[in-house]
Short mmCIF file of C-alpha atoms in Angstrom, two decimals:
data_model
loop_
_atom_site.label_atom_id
_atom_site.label_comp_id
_atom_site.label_asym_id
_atom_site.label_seq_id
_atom_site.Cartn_x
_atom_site.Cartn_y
_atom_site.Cartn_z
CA UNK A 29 -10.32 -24.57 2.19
CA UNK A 30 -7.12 -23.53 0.36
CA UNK A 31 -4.49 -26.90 -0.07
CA UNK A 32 -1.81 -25.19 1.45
CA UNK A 33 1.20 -26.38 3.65
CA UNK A 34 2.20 -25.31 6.93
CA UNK A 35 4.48 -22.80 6.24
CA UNK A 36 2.65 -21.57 3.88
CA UNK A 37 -0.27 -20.95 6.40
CA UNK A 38 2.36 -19.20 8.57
CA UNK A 39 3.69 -16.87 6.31
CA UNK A 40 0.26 -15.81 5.05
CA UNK A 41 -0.24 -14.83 8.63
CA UNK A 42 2.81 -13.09 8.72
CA UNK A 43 1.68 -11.25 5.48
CA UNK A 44 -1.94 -10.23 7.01
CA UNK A 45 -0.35 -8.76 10.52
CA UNK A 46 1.92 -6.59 8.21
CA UNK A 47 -0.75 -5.24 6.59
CA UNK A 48 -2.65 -4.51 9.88
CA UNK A 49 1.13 -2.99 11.08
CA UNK A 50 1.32 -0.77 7.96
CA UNK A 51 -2.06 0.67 7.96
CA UNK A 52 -2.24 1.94 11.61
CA UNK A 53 1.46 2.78 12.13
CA UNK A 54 4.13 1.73 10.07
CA UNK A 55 3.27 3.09 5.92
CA UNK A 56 6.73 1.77 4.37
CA UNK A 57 6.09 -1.99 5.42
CA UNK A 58 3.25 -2.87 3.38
CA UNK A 59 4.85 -3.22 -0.05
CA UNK A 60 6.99 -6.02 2.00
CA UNK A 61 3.62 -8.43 2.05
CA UNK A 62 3.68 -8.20 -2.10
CA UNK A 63 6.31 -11.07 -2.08
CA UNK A 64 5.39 -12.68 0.83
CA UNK A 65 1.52 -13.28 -0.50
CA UNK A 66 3.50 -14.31 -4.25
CA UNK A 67 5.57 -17.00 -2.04
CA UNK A 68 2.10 -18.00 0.01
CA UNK A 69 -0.24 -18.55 -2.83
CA UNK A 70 1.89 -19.11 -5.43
CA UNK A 71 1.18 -17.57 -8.27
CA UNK A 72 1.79 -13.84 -8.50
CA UNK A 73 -1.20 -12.38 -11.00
CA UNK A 74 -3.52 -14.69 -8.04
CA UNK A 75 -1.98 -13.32 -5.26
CA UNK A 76 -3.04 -9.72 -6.18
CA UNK A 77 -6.53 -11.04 -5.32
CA UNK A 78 -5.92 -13.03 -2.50
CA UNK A 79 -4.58 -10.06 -0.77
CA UNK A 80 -6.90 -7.40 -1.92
CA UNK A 81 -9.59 -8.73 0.81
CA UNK A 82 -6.90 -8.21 3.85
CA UNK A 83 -5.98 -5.40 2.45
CA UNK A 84 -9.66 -3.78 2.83
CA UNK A 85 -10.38 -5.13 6.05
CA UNK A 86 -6.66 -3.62 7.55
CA UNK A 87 -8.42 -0.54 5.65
CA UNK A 88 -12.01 -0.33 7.73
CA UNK A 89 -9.86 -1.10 11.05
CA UNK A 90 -7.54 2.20 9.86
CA UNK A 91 -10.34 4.56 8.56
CA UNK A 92 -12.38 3.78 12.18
CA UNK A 93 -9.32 4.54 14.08
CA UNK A 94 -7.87 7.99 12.28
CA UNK A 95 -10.75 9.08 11.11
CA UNK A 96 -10.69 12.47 13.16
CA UNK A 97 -7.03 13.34 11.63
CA UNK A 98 -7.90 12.77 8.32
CA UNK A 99 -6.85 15.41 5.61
CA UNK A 100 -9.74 14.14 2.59
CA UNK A 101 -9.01 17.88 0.76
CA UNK A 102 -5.12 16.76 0.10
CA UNK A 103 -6.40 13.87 -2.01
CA UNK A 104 -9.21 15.49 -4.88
CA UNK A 105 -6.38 16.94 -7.14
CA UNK A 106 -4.80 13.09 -6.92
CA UNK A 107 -8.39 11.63 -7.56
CA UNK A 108 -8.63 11.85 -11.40
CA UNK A 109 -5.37 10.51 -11.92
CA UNK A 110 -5.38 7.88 -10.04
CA UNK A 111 -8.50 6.27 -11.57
CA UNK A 112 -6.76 7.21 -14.84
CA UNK A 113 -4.22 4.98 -13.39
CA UNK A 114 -6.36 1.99 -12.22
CA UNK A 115 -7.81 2.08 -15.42
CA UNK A 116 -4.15 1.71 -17.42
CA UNK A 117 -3.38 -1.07 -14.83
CA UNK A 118 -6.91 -3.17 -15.55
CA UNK A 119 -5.90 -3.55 -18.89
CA UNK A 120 -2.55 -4.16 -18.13
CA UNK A 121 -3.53 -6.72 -16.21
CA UNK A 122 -3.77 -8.90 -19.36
CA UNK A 123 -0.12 -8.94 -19.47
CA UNK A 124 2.55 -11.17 -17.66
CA UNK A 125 3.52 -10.57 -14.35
CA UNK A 126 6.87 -11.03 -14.74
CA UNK A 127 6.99 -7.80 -17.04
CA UNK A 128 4.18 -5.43 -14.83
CA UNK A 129 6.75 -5.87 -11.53
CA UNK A 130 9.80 -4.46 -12.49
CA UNK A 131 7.45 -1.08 -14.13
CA UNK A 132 6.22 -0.64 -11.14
CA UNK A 133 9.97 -0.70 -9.27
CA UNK A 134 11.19 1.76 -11.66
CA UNK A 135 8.02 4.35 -10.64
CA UNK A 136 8.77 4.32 -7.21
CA UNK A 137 12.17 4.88 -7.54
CA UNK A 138 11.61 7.51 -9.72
CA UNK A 139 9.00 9.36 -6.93
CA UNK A 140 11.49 8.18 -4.37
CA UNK A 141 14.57 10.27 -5.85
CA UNK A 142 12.36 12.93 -6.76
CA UNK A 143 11.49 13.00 -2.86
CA UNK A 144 14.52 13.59 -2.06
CA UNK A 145 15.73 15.78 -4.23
CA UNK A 146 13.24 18.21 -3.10
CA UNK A 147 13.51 17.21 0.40
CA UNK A 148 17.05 18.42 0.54
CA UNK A 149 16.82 21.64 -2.57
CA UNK A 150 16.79 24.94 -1.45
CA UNK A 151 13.70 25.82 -3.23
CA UNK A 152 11.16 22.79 -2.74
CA UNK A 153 8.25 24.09 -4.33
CA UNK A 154 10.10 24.66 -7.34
CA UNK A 155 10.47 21.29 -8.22
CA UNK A 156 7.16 19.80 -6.75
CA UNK A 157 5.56 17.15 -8.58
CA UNK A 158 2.23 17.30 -11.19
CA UNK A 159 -0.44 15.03 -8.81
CA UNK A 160 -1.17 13.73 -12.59
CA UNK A 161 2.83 12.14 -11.91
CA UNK A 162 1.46 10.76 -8.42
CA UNK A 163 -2.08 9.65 -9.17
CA UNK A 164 -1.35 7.74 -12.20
CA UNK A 165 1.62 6.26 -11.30
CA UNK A 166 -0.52 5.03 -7.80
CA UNK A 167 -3.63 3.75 -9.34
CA UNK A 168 -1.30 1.86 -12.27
CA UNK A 169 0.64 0.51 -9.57
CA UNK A 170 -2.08 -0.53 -6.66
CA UNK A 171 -3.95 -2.12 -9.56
CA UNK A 172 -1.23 -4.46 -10.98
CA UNK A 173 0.38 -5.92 -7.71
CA UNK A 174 -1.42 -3.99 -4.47
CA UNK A 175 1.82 -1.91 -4.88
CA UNK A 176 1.06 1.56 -4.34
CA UNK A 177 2.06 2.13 -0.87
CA UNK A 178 5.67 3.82 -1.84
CA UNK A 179 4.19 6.12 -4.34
CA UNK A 180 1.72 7.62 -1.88
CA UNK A 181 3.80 7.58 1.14
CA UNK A 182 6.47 9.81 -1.06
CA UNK A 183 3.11 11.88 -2.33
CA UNK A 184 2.17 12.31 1.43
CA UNK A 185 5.44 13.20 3.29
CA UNK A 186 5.77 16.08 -0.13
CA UNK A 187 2.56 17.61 1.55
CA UNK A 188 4.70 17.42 5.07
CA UNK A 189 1.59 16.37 6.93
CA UNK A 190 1.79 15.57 10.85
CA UNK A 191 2.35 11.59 11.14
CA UNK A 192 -1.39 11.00 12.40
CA UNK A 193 -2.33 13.00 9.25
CA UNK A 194 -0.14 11.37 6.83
CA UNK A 195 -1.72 8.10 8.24
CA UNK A 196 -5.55 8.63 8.28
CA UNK A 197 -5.67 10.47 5.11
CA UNK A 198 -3.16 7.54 3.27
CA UNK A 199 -5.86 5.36 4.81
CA UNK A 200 -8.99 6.66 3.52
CA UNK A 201 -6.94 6.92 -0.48
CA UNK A 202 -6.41 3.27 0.06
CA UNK A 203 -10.30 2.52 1.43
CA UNK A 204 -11.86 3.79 -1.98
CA UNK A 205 -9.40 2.62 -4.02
CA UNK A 206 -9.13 -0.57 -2.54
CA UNK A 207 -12.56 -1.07 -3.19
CA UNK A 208 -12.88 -0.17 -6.41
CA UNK A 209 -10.31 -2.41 -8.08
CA UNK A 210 -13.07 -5.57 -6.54
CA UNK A 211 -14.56 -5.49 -10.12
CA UNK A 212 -11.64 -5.21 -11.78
CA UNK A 213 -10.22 -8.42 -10.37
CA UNK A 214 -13.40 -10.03 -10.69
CA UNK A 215 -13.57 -8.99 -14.42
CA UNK A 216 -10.38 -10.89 -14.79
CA UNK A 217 -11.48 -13.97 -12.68
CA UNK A 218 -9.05 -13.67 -9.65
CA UNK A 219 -11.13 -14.44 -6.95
CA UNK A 220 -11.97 -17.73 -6.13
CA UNK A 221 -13.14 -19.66 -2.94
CA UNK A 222 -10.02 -20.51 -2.15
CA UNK A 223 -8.93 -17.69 -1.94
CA UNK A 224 -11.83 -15.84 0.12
CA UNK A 225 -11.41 -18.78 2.43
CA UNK A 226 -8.41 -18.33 3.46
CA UNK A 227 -8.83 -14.25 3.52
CA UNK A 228 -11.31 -14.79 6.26
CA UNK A 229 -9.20 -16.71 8.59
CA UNK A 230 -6.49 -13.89 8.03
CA UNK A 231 -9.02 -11.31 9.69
CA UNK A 232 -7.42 -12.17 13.34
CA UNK A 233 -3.76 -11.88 12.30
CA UNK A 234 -5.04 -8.44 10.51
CA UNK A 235 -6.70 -7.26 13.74
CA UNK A 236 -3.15 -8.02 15.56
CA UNK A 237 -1.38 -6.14 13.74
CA UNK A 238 -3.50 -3.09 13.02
CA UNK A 239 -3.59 -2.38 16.99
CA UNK A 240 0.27 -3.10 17.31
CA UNK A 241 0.38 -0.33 14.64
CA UNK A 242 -1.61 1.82 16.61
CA UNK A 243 0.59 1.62 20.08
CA UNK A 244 3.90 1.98 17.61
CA UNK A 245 3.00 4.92 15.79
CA UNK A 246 2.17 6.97 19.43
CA UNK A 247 6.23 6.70 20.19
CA UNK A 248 7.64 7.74 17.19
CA UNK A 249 9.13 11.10 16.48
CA UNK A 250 8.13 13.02 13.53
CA UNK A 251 11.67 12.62 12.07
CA UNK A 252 12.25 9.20 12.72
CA UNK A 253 8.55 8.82 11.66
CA UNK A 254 9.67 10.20 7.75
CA UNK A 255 13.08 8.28 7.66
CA UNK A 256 11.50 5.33 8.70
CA UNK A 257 9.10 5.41 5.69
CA UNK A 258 11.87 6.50 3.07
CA UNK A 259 13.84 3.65 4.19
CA UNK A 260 10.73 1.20 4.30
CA UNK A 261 10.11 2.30 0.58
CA UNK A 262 13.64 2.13 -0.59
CA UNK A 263 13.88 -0.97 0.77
CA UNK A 264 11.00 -2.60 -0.20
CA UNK A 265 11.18 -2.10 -3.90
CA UNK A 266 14.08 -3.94 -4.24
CA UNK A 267 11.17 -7.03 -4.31
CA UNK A 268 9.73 -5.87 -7.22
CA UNK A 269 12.54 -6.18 -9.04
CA UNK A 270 13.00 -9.73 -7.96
#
């Protein structure tokens, strides 16, 4: 069992209901569980590992659910880059934290003005970006610090998919990639069982929030749905520069 103190405990449940919240209704709020898992374990190359596990089990609950909305075709032009990307971040890995976080700020804020800058031109698909801009930045980013929501929520809402849409097929990017980046941190020796300990008495608090996510997502309007996520982003990666 993980050595950790009572608040600690409590915020790591906080931390694994987000993620449940995020998955099923609310994309936008997930980066927020990046610092909160940094203040729970720690140690913030560790914590990339602790939360990788909560991550893929808020991932099954979210694939089950929306799996009749999902859009898989939107995703193989982003496929190549993205492992292009994970592959940048596993051997970026090697480096400090303290100098991968603040990268990975400056990409979403890049995707974020370049949302809306083509949210509000008068010729969108003029200024659309590559997927190669998208996928790399995402798979660098969701390797290094399980930080990739904001870059594919901006991808998502540029394809202007219906909210259940944008959900189920952000959820099934996140299920294989997710997966995938279990050898990388194994490679580098992040896992321990510490670590899995504690991810399996997170599954509850997970389960908690993925069906509050579920009942939130049915009363949202499409607009407030899309504002709500560029304000989620925007706020969130303020963290990473923290």
């Amino acid at each position: 069992m993980p050595h950790l103190e009572p608040w600690q405990w409590a915020l790591g449940a906080l931390c694994a209901f987000n993620v449940g919240l995020a998955k099923t209704g609310m994309p936008g709020l997930g980066i927020l569980v990046v610092p909160m898992i940094v203040l729970t374990v720690g140690d913030a190359r560790a914590a990339a590992a602790w939360l990788l596990p909560i991550l893929c089990t808020a991932d099954i609950f979210a694939v089950v659910y929306w799996r009749r909305h999902a859009a898989i075709h939107r995703l193989w032009s982003l496929a190549p880059w993205a492992l292009a990307g994970m592959a940048a971040g596993a051997a970026a890995l090697a480096l400090e934290e303290r100098i991968l976080r603040p990268v990975v700020g400056a990409i979403v804020l890049v995707m974020l003005a370049a949302y809306l800058v083509r949210r509000y031109s008068k010729n969108p698909s003029a200024i659309t970006p590559h997927p190669a801009l998208y996928g790399v930045s995402a798979g660098f980013a969701t390797t290094v610090a399980n930080a990739a929501g904001p870059v594919m929520n901006l991808y998502l809402l540029s394809k202007r998919l219906p909210k259940e849409e944008f959900i189920a097929t952000g959820a099934w990017f996140f299920f294989v990639i997710n997966l995938a980046k279990i050898p990388i941190y194994a490679w580098h020796g992040l896992f321990s069982r510490q670590s899995l300990a504690f991810d399996l008495l997170m599954v509850p608090a997970v389960f908690a929030g993925a069906i509050g996510g579920r009942r939130i997502v049915q009363h949202i309007s499409p607009q407030m749905f899309e504002w709500l996520v560029v304000a989620l982003t925007a706020l969130s990666t303020w963290f990473l520069f923290r």
